[in-house]
Amino acid sequence: MSISGKVDPVVRPVAATDIAEALVEGLRDFQALPLYGLCFGALYAGGGIAIMLCLTAFGMVYLVYPLAAGFALIGPFVAIGLYEVSRRRECGEPVSFGAIWSAIRARSEIGWMAFVTLFVFVIWMYQVRLLIALLLGLHASFSSLQEFMTVVLTTNEGLLFLVIGNAVGAALSLILFSLTVVSFPLLLDREVDFVTAMVTSVRAVVTSPLPMISWAAVIVMLLIVSALPYFLGLVVTLPVLGHATWHLYRRLVVPVA
């Protein structure tokens, strides 16, 4: 039984073929309703660009690379509107921005999941700054991203920063992925508490570890590559991955009879 007293969602295993099929179905959703996908993708990309401009204005351009790497962490939260688009298309319900917003607002537990997601992202950015202070100098500052990358790639301290930073980032990404890959779609689909949603999400990953970790790797790599051209690639990548996540959720969690 869940904390809310309801029966826990039933999780079933998936295979690599389910991942591929979910991606195909996600692409179909995007092609069927491109306006919504492009709007949410543009919102995500616009947030990345705004943060990048702020970092540049404050002379912290060297944090652009860690930001691009960690920006994938908040993808599940931003894509929640895309899950609702896929759900409505699946059920034959009318799709509109007003209907999407109403559905999200009606689920108060989504706010707690959003807090968890943003909290992990803040931890990611703080640990990057801490590693820079510890390994590259307490008052380390770089005038350009190129200068930062030169130090990182050509010095022992920089290489150590790169290894430790990527290892910590991978661990945080895996933890947050395990907590959110099913949580947000489940909270939209059913009346469950956010703790039950996170537990169900972790159970889904544990039930199919190799396919799910492969899916996580695909998401992170696509989002990072899409973020490199000034975050513009995210306009298309995010909606496809968001729709695909909904369809993968349908394969992971047994529907209510």
Coordinates of C-alpha atoms in Angstrom, one line a residue:
M1 CA 0.0 0.0 0.0
S2 CA 1.2 3.5 -0.7
I3 CA 1.4 6.4 1.8
S4 CA -2.0 7.6 0.6
G5 CA -3.5 4.3 1.4
K6 CA -4.0 3.2 -2.2
V7 CA -2.7 0.2 -3.9
D8 CA 0.8 0.7 -5.3
P9 CA 1.1 0.8 -9.1
V10 CA 2.2 -2.5 -10.7
V11 CA 5.5 -2.3 -12.6
R12 CA 6.5 -4.6 -15.4
P13 CA 9.8 -5.2 -17.2
V14 CA 10.7 -3.7 -20.5
A15 CA 13.3 -4.5 -23.2
A16 CA 15.4 -2.5 -25.7
T17 CA 12.6 -2.9 -28.3
D18 CA 10.2 -1.1 -26.0
I19 CA 12.7 1.9 -25.9
A20 CA 12.9 1.9 -29.6
E21 CA 9.1 1.7 -30.0
A22 CA 8.6 4.5 -27.5
L23 CA 10.9 6.7 -29.4
V24 CA 9.0 6.1 -32.7
E25 CA 5.7 6.8 -31.0
G26 CA 7.2 10.0 -29.4
L27 CA 8.2 11.1 -32.9
R28 CA 4.7 10.5 -34.2
D29 CA 3.2 12.6 -31.4
F30 CA 5.5 15.4 -32.2
Q31 CA 4.7 15.2 -35.9
A32 CA 0.9 15.1 -35.1
L33 CA 1.0 18.1 -32.7
P34 CA 4.2 20.0 -33.5
L35 CA 3.1 23.3 -32.1
Y36 CA 3.0 22.1 -28.5
G37 CA 6.3 20.3 -28.8
L38 CA 8.1 23.3 -30.3
C39 CA 6.6 25.7 -27.6
F40 CA 7.8 23.5 -24.7
G41 CA 11.1 22.9 -26.5
A42 CA 11.6 26.7 -27.1
L43 CA 10.8 27.3 -23.4
Y44 CA 13.5 24.8 -22.3
A45 CA 16.0 26.3 -24.8
G46 CA 15.1 29.8 -23.8
G47 CA 15.7 29.0 -20.2
G48 CA 19.2 27.7 -21.0
I49 CA 20.0 30.7 -23.1
A50 CA 18.8 33.1 -20.4
I51 CA 21.0 31.4 -17.8
M52 CA 24.0 31.4 -20.1
L53 CA 23.6 35.1 -20.8
C54 CA 23.4 35.7 -17.0
L55 CA 26.6 33.7 -16.4
T56 CA 28.3 35.7 -19.2
A57 CA 27.2 39.0 -17.7
F58 CA 28.5 38.1 -14.3
G59 CA 31.8 36.9 -15.7
M60 CA 31.1 33.2 -15.0
V61 CA 31.1 32.0 -18.6
Y62 CA 33.2 29.0 -17.5
L63 CA 30.1 27.5 -15.9
V64 CA 28.4 27.2 -19.3
Y65 CA 29.8 23.7 -19.9
P66 CA 28.7 22.4 -16.4
L67 CA 25.3 24.1 -17.0
A68 CA 24.9 22.4 -20.4
A69 CA 25.8 19.0 -18.8
G70 CA 23.5 19.5 -15.8
F71 CA 20.6 21.1 -17.8
A72 CA 19.4 17.6 -18.6
L73 CA 18.5 17.1 -15.0
I74 CA 15.5 19.4 -15.2
G75 CA 14.3 18.0 -18.5
P76 CA 11.6 15.7 -16.9
F77 CA 10.1 18.7 -15.1
V78 CA 9.9 20.9 -18.2
A79 CA 8.5 18.0 -20.3
I80 CA 5.5 17.5 -18.1
G81 CA 3.3 19.4 -20.5
L82 CA 4.4 17.1 -23.3
Y83 CA 3.3 14.1 -21.2
E84 CA -0.1 15.6 -20.9
V85 CA -0.2 16.2 -24.7
S86 CA 0.6 12.5 -25.3
R87 CA -2.0 11.4 -22.7
R88 CA -4.7 13.5 -24.3
R89 CA -3.9 12.4 -27.8
E90 CA -3.9 8.8 -26.6
C91 CA -7.3 9.2 -24.9
G92 CA -8.8 11.2 -27.8
E93 CA -9.3 14.2 -25.6
P94 CA -9.0 17.8 -27.0
V95 CA -5.6 19.4 -26.7
S96 CA -5.1 23.0 -25.8
F97 CA -2.7 25.0 -23.7
G98 CA -5.5 25.8 -21.3
A99 CA -6.4 22.1 -20.9
I100 CA -2.7 21.2 -20.3
W101 CA -2.3 23.9 -17.7
S102 CA -5.5 23.0 -15.9
A103 CA -4.4 19.3 -15.8
I104 CA -1.0 20.2 -14.3
R105 CA -2.5 22.6 -11.8
A106 CA -5.0 20.0 -10.6
R107 CA -2.1 17.7 -9.5
S108 CA -0.7 19.4 -6.4
E109 CA 1.9 16.6 -5.9
I110 CA 3.6 17.7 -9.1
G111 CA 4.9 20.7 -7.3
W112 CA 6.8 18.5 -4.8
M113 CA 8.4 16.6 -7.6
A114 CA 9.4 19.9 -9.3
F115 CA 11.0 20.9 -6.0
V116 CA 13.0 17.6 -5.9
T117 CA 14.2 18.1 -9.5
L118 CA 15.3 21.7 -9.0
F119 CA 16.9 20.9 -5.7
V120 CA 19.1 18.3 -7.4
F121 CA 20.0 20.8 -10.2
V122 CA 21.1 23.4 -7.6
I123 CA 23.2 20.7 -5.8
W124 CA 24.8 19.9 -9.2
M125 CA 25.8 23.6 -9.8
Y126 CA 27.1 24.1 -6.3
Q127 CA 29.2 21.0 -6.4
V128 CA 30.7 22.2 -9.7
R129 CA 31.7 25.5 -8.0
L130 CA 33.1 23.6 -5.0
L131 CA 35.2 21.4 -7.2
I132 CA 36.5 24.4 -9.1
A133 CA 37.5 26.1 -5.8
L134 CA 39.1 22.9 -4.4
L135 CA 41.0 21.8 -7.6
L136 CA 41.5 24.9 -9.7
G137 CA 41.9 27.5 -6.9
L138 CA 39.6 29.2 -4.4
H139 CA 39.5 32.4 -6.5
A140 CA 39.7 30.7 -9.9
S141 CA 38.2 32.8 -12.6
F142 CA 38.3 32.6 -16.4
S143 CA 37.7 35.3 -18.9
S144 CA 36.3 32.9 -21.5
L145 CA 35.0 29.4 -22.0
Q146 CA 38.0 28.6 -24.2
E147 CA 40.4 29.6 -21.4
F148 CA 38.5 27.4 -18.9
M149 CA 38.6 24.4 -21.3
T150 CA 42.3 24.9 -21.9
V151 CA 43.0 24.7 -18.2
V152 CA 40.7 21.7 -17.7
L153 CA 42.2 19.7 -20.6
T154 CA 45.9 20.6 -20.2
T155 CA 46.6 20.5 -16.5
N156 CA 46.6 17.7 -14.0
E157 CA 44.2 19.6 -11.7
G158 CA 41.9 20.3 -14.6
L159 CA 41.8 16.7 -15.7
L160 CA 41.0 15.6 -12.1
F161 CA 38.2 18.2 -12.0
L162 CA 36.9 16.8 -15.3
V163 CA 36.9 13.2 -14.0
I164 CA 35.4 13.9 -10.6
G165 CA 32.9 16.4 -11.9
N166 CA 31.6 14.0 -14.6
A167 CA 31.5 11.1 -12.1
V168 CA 29.4 13.2 -9.6
G169 CA 27.3 14.4 -12.5
A170 CA 26.6 10.9 -13.7
A171 CA 25.7 9.8 -10.2
L172 CA 23.3 12.7 -9.7
S173 CA 21.8 12.2 -13.2
L174 CA 21.2 8.5 -12.5
I175 CA 19.6 9.2 -9.1
L176 CA 17.3 11.9 -10.5
F177 CA 16.4 9.8 -13.5
S178 CA 15.5 6.9 -11.3
L179 CA 13.3 9.2 -9.2
T180 CA 11.5 11.0 -12.1
V181 CA 11.4 8.8 -15.2
V182 CA 8.0 7.4 -14.2
S183 CA 7.0 10.0 -11.4
F184 CA 5.8 12.9 -13.5
P185 CA 3.8 10.8 -16.0
L186 CA 2.3 8.8 -13.1
L187 CA 1.3 11.9 -11.2
L188 CA -0.5 13.2 -14.3
D189 CA -2.2 9.8 -14.9
R190 CA -3.3 8.9 -11.4
E191 CA -4.1 10.3 -8.0
V192 CA -1.0 9.2 -6.1
D193 CA 1.3 11.0 -3.7
F194 CA 4.8 12.1 -4.9
V195 CA 6.6 9.6 -2.6
T196 CA 4.7 6.7 -4.1
A197 CA 5.5 8.1 -7.6
M198 CA 9.2 8.2 -6.8
V199 CA 9.2 4.7 -5.3
T200 CA 7.4 3.4 -8.4
S201 CA 9.9 5.1 -10.6
V202 CA 12.8 3.5 -8.8
R203 CA 11.1 0.2 -8.9
A204 CA 10.7 0.6 -12.7
V205 CA 14.4 1.2 -13.1
V206 CA 15.4 -1.7 -10.8
T207 CA 13.0 -4.1 -12.6
S208 CA 14.7 -3.3 -16.0
P209 CA 18.1 -1.9 -15.1
L210 CA 19.9 -2.3 -18.4
P211 CA 17.2 -1.0 -20.8
M212 CA 16.4 1.9 -18.4
I213 CA 20.0 2.9 -17.9
S214 CA 20.4 2.8 -21.6
W215 CA 17.4 5.1 -22.0
A216 CA 19.0 7.4 -19.4
A217 CA 22.2 7.5 -21.4
V218 CA 20.3 8.2 -24.6
I219 CA 18.5 11.1 -23.0
V220 CA 21.6 12.7 -21.4
M221 CA 23.7 12.4 -24.6
L222 CA 20.9 13.8 -26.9
L223 CA 20.2 16.7 -24.5
I224 CA 23.9 17.6 -24.1
V225 CA 24.6 17.4 -27.8
S226 CA 21.4 19.5 -28.5
A227 CA 22.5 22.1 -25.9
L228 CA 25.9 22.7 -27.5
P229 CA 24.6 24.9 -30.4
Y230 CA 23.4 27.5 -27.9
F231 CA 20.7 25.2 -26.6
L232 CA 18.8 25.5 -29.9
G233 CA 18.8 21.8 -30.7
L234 CA 16.6 21.3 -27.6
V235 CA 13.7 22.9 -29.4
V236 CA 13.2 19.6 -31.3
T237 CA 15.0 17.1 -29.0
L238 CA 13.0 17.8 -25.9
P239 CA 9.5 17.2 -27.3
V240 CA 10.5 14.0 -29.0
L241 CA 12.1 12.7 -25.8
G242 CA 9.1 14.0 -23.7
H243 CA 6.5 12.2 -25.8
A244 CA 8.6 9.1 -25.9
T245 CA 8.9 9.1 -22.1
W246 CA 5.1 9.0 -21.8
H247 CA 4.9 6.0 -24.1
L248 CA 7.7 4.2 -22.2
Y249 CA 5.7 4.9 -19.0
R250 CA 2.7 3.2 -20.5
R251 CA 4.9 0.1 -21.0
L252 CA 6.5 0.3 -17.6
V253 CA 3.4 0.7 -15.4
V254 CA 0.4 -1.5 -15.8
P255 CA -2.8 0.6 -16.5
V256 CA -5.6 0.6 -14.0
A257 CA -8.3 -1.9 -15.0

